[in-house]
Each structure stands twice: as C-alpha cells, then as structure tokens.
Tab-separated table of N, CA and C in Angstrom:
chain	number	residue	atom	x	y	z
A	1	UNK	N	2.179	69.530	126.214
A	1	UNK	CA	2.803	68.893	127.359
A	1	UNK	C	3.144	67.450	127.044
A	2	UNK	N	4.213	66.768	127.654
A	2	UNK	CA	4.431	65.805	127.791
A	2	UNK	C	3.821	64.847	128.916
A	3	UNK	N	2.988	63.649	128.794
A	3	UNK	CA	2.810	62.682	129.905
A	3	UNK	C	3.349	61.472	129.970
A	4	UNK	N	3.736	61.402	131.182
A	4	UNK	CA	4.140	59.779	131.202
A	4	UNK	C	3.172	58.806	132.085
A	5	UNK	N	3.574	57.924	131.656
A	5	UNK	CA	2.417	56.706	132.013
A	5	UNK	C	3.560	55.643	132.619
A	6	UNK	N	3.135	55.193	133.931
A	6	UNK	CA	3.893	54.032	134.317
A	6	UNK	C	3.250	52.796	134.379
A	7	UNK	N	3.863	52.031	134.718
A	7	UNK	CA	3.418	50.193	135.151
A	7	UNK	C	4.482	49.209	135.813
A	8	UNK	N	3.671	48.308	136.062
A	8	UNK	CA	4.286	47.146	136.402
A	8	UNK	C	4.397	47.193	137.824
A	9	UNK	N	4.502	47.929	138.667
A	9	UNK	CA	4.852	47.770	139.695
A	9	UNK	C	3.999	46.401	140.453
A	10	UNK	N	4.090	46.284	142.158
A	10	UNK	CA	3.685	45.122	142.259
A	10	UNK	C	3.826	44.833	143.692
A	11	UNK	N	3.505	43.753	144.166
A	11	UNK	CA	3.922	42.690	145.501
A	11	UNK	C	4.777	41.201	145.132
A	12	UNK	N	6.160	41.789	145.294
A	12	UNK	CA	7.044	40.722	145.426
A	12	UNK	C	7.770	40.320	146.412
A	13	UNK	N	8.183	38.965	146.403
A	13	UNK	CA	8.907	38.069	147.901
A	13	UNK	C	10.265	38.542	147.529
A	14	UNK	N	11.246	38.613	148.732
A	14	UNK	CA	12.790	39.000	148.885
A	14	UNK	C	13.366	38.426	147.585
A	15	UNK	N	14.038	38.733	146.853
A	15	UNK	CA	14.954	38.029	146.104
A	15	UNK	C	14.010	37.824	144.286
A	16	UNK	N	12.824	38.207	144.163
A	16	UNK	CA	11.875	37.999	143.319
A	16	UNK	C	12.595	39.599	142.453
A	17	UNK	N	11.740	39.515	141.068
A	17	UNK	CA	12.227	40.809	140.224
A	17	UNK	C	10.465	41.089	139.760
A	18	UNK	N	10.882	42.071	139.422
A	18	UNK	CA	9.868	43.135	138.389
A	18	UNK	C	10.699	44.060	137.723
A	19	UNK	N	9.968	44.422	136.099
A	19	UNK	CA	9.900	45.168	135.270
A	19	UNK	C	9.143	46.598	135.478
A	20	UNK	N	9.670	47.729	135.866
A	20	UNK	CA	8.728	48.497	135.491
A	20	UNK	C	8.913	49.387	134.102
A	21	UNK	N	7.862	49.968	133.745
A	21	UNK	CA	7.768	50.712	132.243
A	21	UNK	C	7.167	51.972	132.155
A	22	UNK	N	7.720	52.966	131.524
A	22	UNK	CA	7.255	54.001	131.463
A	22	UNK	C	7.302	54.396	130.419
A	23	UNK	N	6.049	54.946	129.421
A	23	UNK	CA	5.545	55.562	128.515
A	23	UNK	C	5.497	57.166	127.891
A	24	UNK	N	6.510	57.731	127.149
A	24	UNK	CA	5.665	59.130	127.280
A	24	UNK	C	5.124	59.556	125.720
A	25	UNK	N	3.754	60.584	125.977
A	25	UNK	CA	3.280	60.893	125.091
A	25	UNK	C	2.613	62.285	124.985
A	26	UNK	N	2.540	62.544	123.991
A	26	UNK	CA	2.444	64.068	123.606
A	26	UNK	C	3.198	64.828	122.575
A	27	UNK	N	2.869	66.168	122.387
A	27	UNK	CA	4.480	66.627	121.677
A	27	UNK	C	5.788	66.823	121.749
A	28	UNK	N	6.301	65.689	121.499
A	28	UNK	CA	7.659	65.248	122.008
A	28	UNK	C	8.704	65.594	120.255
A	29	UNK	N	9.807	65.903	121.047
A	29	UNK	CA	10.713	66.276	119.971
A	29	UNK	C	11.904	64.834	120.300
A	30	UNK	N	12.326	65.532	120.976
A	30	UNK	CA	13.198	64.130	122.086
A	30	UNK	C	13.245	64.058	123.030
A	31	UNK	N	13.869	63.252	123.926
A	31	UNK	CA	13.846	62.896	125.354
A	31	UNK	C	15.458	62.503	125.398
A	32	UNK	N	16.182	63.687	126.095
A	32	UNK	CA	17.413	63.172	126.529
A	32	UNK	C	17.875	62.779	127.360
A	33	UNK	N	17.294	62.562	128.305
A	33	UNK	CA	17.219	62.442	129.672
A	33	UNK	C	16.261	61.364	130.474
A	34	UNK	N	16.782	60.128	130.960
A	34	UNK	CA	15.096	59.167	131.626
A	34	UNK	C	15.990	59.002	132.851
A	35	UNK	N	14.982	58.977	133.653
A	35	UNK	CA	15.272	58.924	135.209
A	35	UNK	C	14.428	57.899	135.978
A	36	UNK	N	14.753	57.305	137.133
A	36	UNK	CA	13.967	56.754	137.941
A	36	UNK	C	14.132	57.097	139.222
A	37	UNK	N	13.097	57.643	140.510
A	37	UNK	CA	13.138	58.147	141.330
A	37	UNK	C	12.797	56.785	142.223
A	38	UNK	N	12.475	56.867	143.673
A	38	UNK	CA	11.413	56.287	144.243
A	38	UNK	C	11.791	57.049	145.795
A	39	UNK	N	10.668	57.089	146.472
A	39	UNK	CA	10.127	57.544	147.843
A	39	UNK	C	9.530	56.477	148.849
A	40	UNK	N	10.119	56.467	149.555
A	40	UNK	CA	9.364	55.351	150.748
A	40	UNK	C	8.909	56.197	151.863
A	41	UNK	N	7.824	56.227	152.127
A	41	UNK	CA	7.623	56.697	153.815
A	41	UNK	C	8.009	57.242	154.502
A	42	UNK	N	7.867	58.647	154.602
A	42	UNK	CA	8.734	58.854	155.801
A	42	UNK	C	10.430	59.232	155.522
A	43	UNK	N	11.211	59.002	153.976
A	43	UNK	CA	12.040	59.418	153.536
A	43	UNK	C	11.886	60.223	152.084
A	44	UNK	N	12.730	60.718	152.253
A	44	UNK	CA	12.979	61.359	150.916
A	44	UNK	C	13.188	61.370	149.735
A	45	UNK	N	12.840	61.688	148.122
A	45	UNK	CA	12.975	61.211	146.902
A	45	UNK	C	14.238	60.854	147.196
A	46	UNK	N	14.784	59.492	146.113
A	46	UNK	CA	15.831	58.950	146.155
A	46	UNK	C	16.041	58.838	144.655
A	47	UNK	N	17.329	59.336	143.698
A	47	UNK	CA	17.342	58.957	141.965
A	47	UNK	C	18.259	57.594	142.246
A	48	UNK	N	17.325	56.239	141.398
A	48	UNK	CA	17.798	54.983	141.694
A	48	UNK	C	18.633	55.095	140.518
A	49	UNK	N	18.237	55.291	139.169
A	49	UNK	CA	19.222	55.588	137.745
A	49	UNK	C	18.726	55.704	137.008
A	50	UNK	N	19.505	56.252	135.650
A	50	UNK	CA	19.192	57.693	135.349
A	50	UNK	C	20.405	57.272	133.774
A	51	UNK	N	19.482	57.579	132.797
A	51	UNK	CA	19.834	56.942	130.977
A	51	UNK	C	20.380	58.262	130.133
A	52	UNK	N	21.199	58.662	129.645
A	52	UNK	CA	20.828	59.869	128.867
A	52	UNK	C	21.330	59.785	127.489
A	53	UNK	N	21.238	60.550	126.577
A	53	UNK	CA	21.081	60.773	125.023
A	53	UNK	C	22.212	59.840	124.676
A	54	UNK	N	23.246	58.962	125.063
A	54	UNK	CA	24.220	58.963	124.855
A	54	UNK	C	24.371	57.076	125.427
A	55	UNK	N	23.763	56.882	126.038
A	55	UNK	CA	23.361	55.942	126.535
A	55	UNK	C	24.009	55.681	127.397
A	56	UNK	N	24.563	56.503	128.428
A	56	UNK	CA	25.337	56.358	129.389
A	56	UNK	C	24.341	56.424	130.897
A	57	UNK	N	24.544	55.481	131.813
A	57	UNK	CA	23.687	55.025	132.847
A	57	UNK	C	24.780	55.603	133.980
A	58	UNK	N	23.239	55.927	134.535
A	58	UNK	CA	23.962	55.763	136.713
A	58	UNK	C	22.954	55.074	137.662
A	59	UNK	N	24.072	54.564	138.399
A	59	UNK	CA	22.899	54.057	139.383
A	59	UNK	C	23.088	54.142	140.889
A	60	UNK	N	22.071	54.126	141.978
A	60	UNK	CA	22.631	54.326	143.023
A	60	UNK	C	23.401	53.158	143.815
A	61	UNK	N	23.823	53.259	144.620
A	61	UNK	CA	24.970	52.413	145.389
A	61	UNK	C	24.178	51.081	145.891
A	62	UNK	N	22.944	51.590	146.338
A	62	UNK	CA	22.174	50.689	146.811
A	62	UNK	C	21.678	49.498	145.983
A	63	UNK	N	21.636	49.960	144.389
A	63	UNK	CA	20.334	48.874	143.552
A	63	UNK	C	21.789	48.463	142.423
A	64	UNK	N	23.352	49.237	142.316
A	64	UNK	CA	23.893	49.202	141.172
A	64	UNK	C	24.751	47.372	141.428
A	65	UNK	N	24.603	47.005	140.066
A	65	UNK	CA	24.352	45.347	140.357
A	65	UNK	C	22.959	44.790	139.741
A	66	UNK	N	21.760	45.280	140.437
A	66	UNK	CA	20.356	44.643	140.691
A	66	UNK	C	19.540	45.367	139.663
A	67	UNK	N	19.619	46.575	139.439
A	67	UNK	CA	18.612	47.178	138.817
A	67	UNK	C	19.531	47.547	138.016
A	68	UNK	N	18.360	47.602	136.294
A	68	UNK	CA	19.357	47.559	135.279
A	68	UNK	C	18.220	49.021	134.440
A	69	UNK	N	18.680	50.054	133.564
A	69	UNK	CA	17.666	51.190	133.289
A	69	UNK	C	17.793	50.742	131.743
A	70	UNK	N	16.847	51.025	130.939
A	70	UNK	CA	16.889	50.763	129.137
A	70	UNK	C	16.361	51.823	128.662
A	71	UNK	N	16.382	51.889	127.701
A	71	UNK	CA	15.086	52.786	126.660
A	71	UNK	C	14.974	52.250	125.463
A	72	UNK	N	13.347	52.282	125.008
A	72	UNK	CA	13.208	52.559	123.263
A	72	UNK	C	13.191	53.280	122.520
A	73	UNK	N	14.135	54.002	122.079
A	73	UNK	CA	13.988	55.171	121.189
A	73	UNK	C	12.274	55.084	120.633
A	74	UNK	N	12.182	54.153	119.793
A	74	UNK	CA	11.107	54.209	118.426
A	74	UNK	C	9.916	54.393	119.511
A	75	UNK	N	9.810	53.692	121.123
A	75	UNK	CA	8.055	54.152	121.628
A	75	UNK	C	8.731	55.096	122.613
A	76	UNK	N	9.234	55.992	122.517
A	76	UNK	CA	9.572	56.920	123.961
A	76	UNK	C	9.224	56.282	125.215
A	77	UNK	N	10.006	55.100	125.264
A	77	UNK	CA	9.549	54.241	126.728
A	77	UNK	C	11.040	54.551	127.422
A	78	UNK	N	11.267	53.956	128.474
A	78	UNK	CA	11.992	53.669	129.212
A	78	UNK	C	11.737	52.390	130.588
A	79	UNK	N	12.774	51.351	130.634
A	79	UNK	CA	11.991	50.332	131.980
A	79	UNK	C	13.193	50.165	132.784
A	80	UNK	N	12.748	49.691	133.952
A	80	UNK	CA	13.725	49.273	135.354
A	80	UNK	C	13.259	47.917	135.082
A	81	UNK	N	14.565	47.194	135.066
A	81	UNK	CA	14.506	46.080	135.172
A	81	UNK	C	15.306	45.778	136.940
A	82	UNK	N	14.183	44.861	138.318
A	82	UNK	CA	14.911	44.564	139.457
A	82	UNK	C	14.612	43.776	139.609
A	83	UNK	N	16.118	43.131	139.852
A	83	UNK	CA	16.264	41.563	139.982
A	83	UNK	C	17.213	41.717	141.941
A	84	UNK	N	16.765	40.683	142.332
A	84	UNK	CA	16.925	40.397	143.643
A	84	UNK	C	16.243	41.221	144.897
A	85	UNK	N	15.351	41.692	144.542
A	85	UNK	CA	15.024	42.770	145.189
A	85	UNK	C	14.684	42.683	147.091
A	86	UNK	N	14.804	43.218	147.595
A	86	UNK	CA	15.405	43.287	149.078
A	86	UNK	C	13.633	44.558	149.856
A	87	UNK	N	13.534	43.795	150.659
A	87	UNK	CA	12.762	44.571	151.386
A	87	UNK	C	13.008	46.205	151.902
A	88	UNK	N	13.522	46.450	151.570
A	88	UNK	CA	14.388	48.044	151.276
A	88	UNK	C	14.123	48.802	150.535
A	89	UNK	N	13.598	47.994	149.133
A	89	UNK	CA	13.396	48.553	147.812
A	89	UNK	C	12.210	48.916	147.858
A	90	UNK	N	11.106	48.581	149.079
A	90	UNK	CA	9.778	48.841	149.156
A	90	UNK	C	9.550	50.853	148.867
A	91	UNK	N	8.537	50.685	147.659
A	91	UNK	CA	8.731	52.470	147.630
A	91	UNK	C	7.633	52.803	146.802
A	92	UNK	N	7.362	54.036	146.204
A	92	UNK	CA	7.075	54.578	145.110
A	92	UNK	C	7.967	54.749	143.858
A	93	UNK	N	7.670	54.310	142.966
A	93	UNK	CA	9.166	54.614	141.952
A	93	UNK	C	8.146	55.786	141.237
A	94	UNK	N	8.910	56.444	140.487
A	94	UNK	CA	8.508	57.486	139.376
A	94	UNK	C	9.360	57.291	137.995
A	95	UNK	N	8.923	57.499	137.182
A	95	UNK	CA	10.092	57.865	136.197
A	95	UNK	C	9.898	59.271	135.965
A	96	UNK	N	10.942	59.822	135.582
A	96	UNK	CA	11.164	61.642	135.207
A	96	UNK	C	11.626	61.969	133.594
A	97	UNK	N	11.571	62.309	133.148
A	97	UNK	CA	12.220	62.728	130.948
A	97	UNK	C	12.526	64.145	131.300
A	98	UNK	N	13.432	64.287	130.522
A	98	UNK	CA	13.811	65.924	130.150
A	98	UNK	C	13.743	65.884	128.769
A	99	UNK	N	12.799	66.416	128.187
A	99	UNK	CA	12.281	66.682	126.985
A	99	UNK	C	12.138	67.972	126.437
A	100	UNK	N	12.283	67.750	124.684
A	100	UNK	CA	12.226	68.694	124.490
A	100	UNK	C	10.939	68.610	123.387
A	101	UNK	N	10.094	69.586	122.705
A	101	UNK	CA	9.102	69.823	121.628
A	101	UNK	C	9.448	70.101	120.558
A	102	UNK	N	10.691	71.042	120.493
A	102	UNK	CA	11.356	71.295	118.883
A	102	UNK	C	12.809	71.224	119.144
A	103	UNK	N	13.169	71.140	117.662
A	103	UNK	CA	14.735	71.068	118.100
A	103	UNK	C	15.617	72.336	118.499
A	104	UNK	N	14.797	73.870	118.908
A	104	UNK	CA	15.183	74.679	119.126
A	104	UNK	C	14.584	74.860	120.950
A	105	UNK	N	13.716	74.402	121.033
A	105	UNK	CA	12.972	74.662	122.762
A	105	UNK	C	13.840	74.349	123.768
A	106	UNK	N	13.578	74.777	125.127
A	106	UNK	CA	14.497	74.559	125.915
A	106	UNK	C	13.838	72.996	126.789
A	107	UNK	N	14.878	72.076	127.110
A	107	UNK	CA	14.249	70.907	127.800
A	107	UNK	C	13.317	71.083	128.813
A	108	UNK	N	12.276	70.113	129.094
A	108	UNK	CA	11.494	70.308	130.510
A	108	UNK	C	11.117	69.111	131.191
A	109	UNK	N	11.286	69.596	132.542
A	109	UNK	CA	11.454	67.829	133.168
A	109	UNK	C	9.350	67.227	133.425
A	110	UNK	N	9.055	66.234	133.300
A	110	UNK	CA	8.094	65.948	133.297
A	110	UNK	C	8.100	64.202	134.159
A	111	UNK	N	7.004	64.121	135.011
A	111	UNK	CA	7.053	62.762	136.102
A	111	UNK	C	5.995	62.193	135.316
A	112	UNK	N	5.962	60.681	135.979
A	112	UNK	CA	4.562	60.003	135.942
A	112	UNK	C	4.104	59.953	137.325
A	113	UNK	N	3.143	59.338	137.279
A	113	UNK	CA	1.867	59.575	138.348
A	113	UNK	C	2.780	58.421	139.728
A	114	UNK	N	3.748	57.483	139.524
A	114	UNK	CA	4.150	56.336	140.588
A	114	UNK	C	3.484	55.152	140.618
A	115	UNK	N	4.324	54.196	140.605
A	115	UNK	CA	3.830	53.129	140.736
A	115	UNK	C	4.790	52.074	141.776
A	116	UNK	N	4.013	52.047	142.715
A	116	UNK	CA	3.596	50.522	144.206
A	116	UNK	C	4.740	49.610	144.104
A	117	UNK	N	5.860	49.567	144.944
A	117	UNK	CA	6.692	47.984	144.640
A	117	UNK	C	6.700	47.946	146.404
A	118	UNK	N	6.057	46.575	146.323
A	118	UNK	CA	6.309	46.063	147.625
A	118	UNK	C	7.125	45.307	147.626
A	119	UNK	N	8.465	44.837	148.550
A	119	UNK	CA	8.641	43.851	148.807
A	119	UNK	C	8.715	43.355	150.156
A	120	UNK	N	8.106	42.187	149.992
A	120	UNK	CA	7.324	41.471	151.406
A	120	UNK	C	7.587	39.747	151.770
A	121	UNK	N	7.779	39.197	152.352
A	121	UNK	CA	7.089	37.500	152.618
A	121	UNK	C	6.426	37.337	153.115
C-alpha cells in the first residue's frame, strides 16, 4: 500500500499564507496524479487542484490566483502553497495520488489522514 502523510496546516489571520506538504511512502512505482481536496462543515469534499504526470495544473475558481500546487519527483511529495487566504478557506485539506506499484499495475487512488487550516482574526 501506499501512505501519505500530511502537514503544515495551521491558524492563520485573513490575508496570511501557509504551506502544506504531503508525503507518500511505500511501494510506489509512480504517482501520476496529486490532488488536493478540502471539506468544511457541513459541506461537501471540494478538489482545490490537482498536478498530473505532465505537469499540467487545475485549480478551483475560488483559490485559482492564491493557491499554487508543486511536486518533487525525487521525495514523492507534493505542497499547496496559500497565499492571501480568506476566511472561506477554513477546512480540512487532504491530499489524494493515483499511483501505481509496477509499471504494468493498474493506478490506485490513496488519501492522507487531513490536516486543520483555520482562518481567523
């Protein structure tokens, strides 16, 4: 199996940024696919953006501008970089991989556990 590991999340003021980072590890062949989700309360998963083999990005309407998605090939990471961030953005984020184990297996999507972004004054 594949796991991912997140971080960074946090308590930030209107207009403040955070980094978050996500880790994956296990038997990994590649990862073509990195995603970032987040859930607030009371609403529904939301995909904020989303990296793939090719390095082509999406983002949603809401964060595109503010939030920027990366990856490291060499540590199977991936991070959200949010800058200006708006009391709106308050959520759970996740990151998601579609991975594969060999170069013949079929991909499989795999989450991390979420990590906390408040934003507050």
């Amino acid at each position: 199996q594949v796991q991912l590991v997140e971080s960074g999340g946090g308590l930030v003021q209107p207009g403040g940024s955070l980094r978050l980072s996500c880790t994956a590890s296990g038997s990994i062949f590649s990862i073509n696919v990195w995603r970032w989700h987040r859930q607030a309360p009371g609403k529904q998963r939301e995909l904020v953006a989303s990296m793939t083999g090719s390095d082509s990005t999406n983002y949603a309407l809401s964060v595109k501008g503010r939030f920027t998605i990366s990856r490291d090939y060499a540590k199977n990471a991936v991070y959200l970089q949010m800058n200006g961030l708006k009391p709106e953005d308050t959520a759970v984020y996740y990151c998601n991989a579609d991975a594969r184990v060999s170069p013949t297996s079929r991909p499989f999507g795999s989450w991390g556990q979420g990590t906390q972004v408040t934003v507050s004054s």
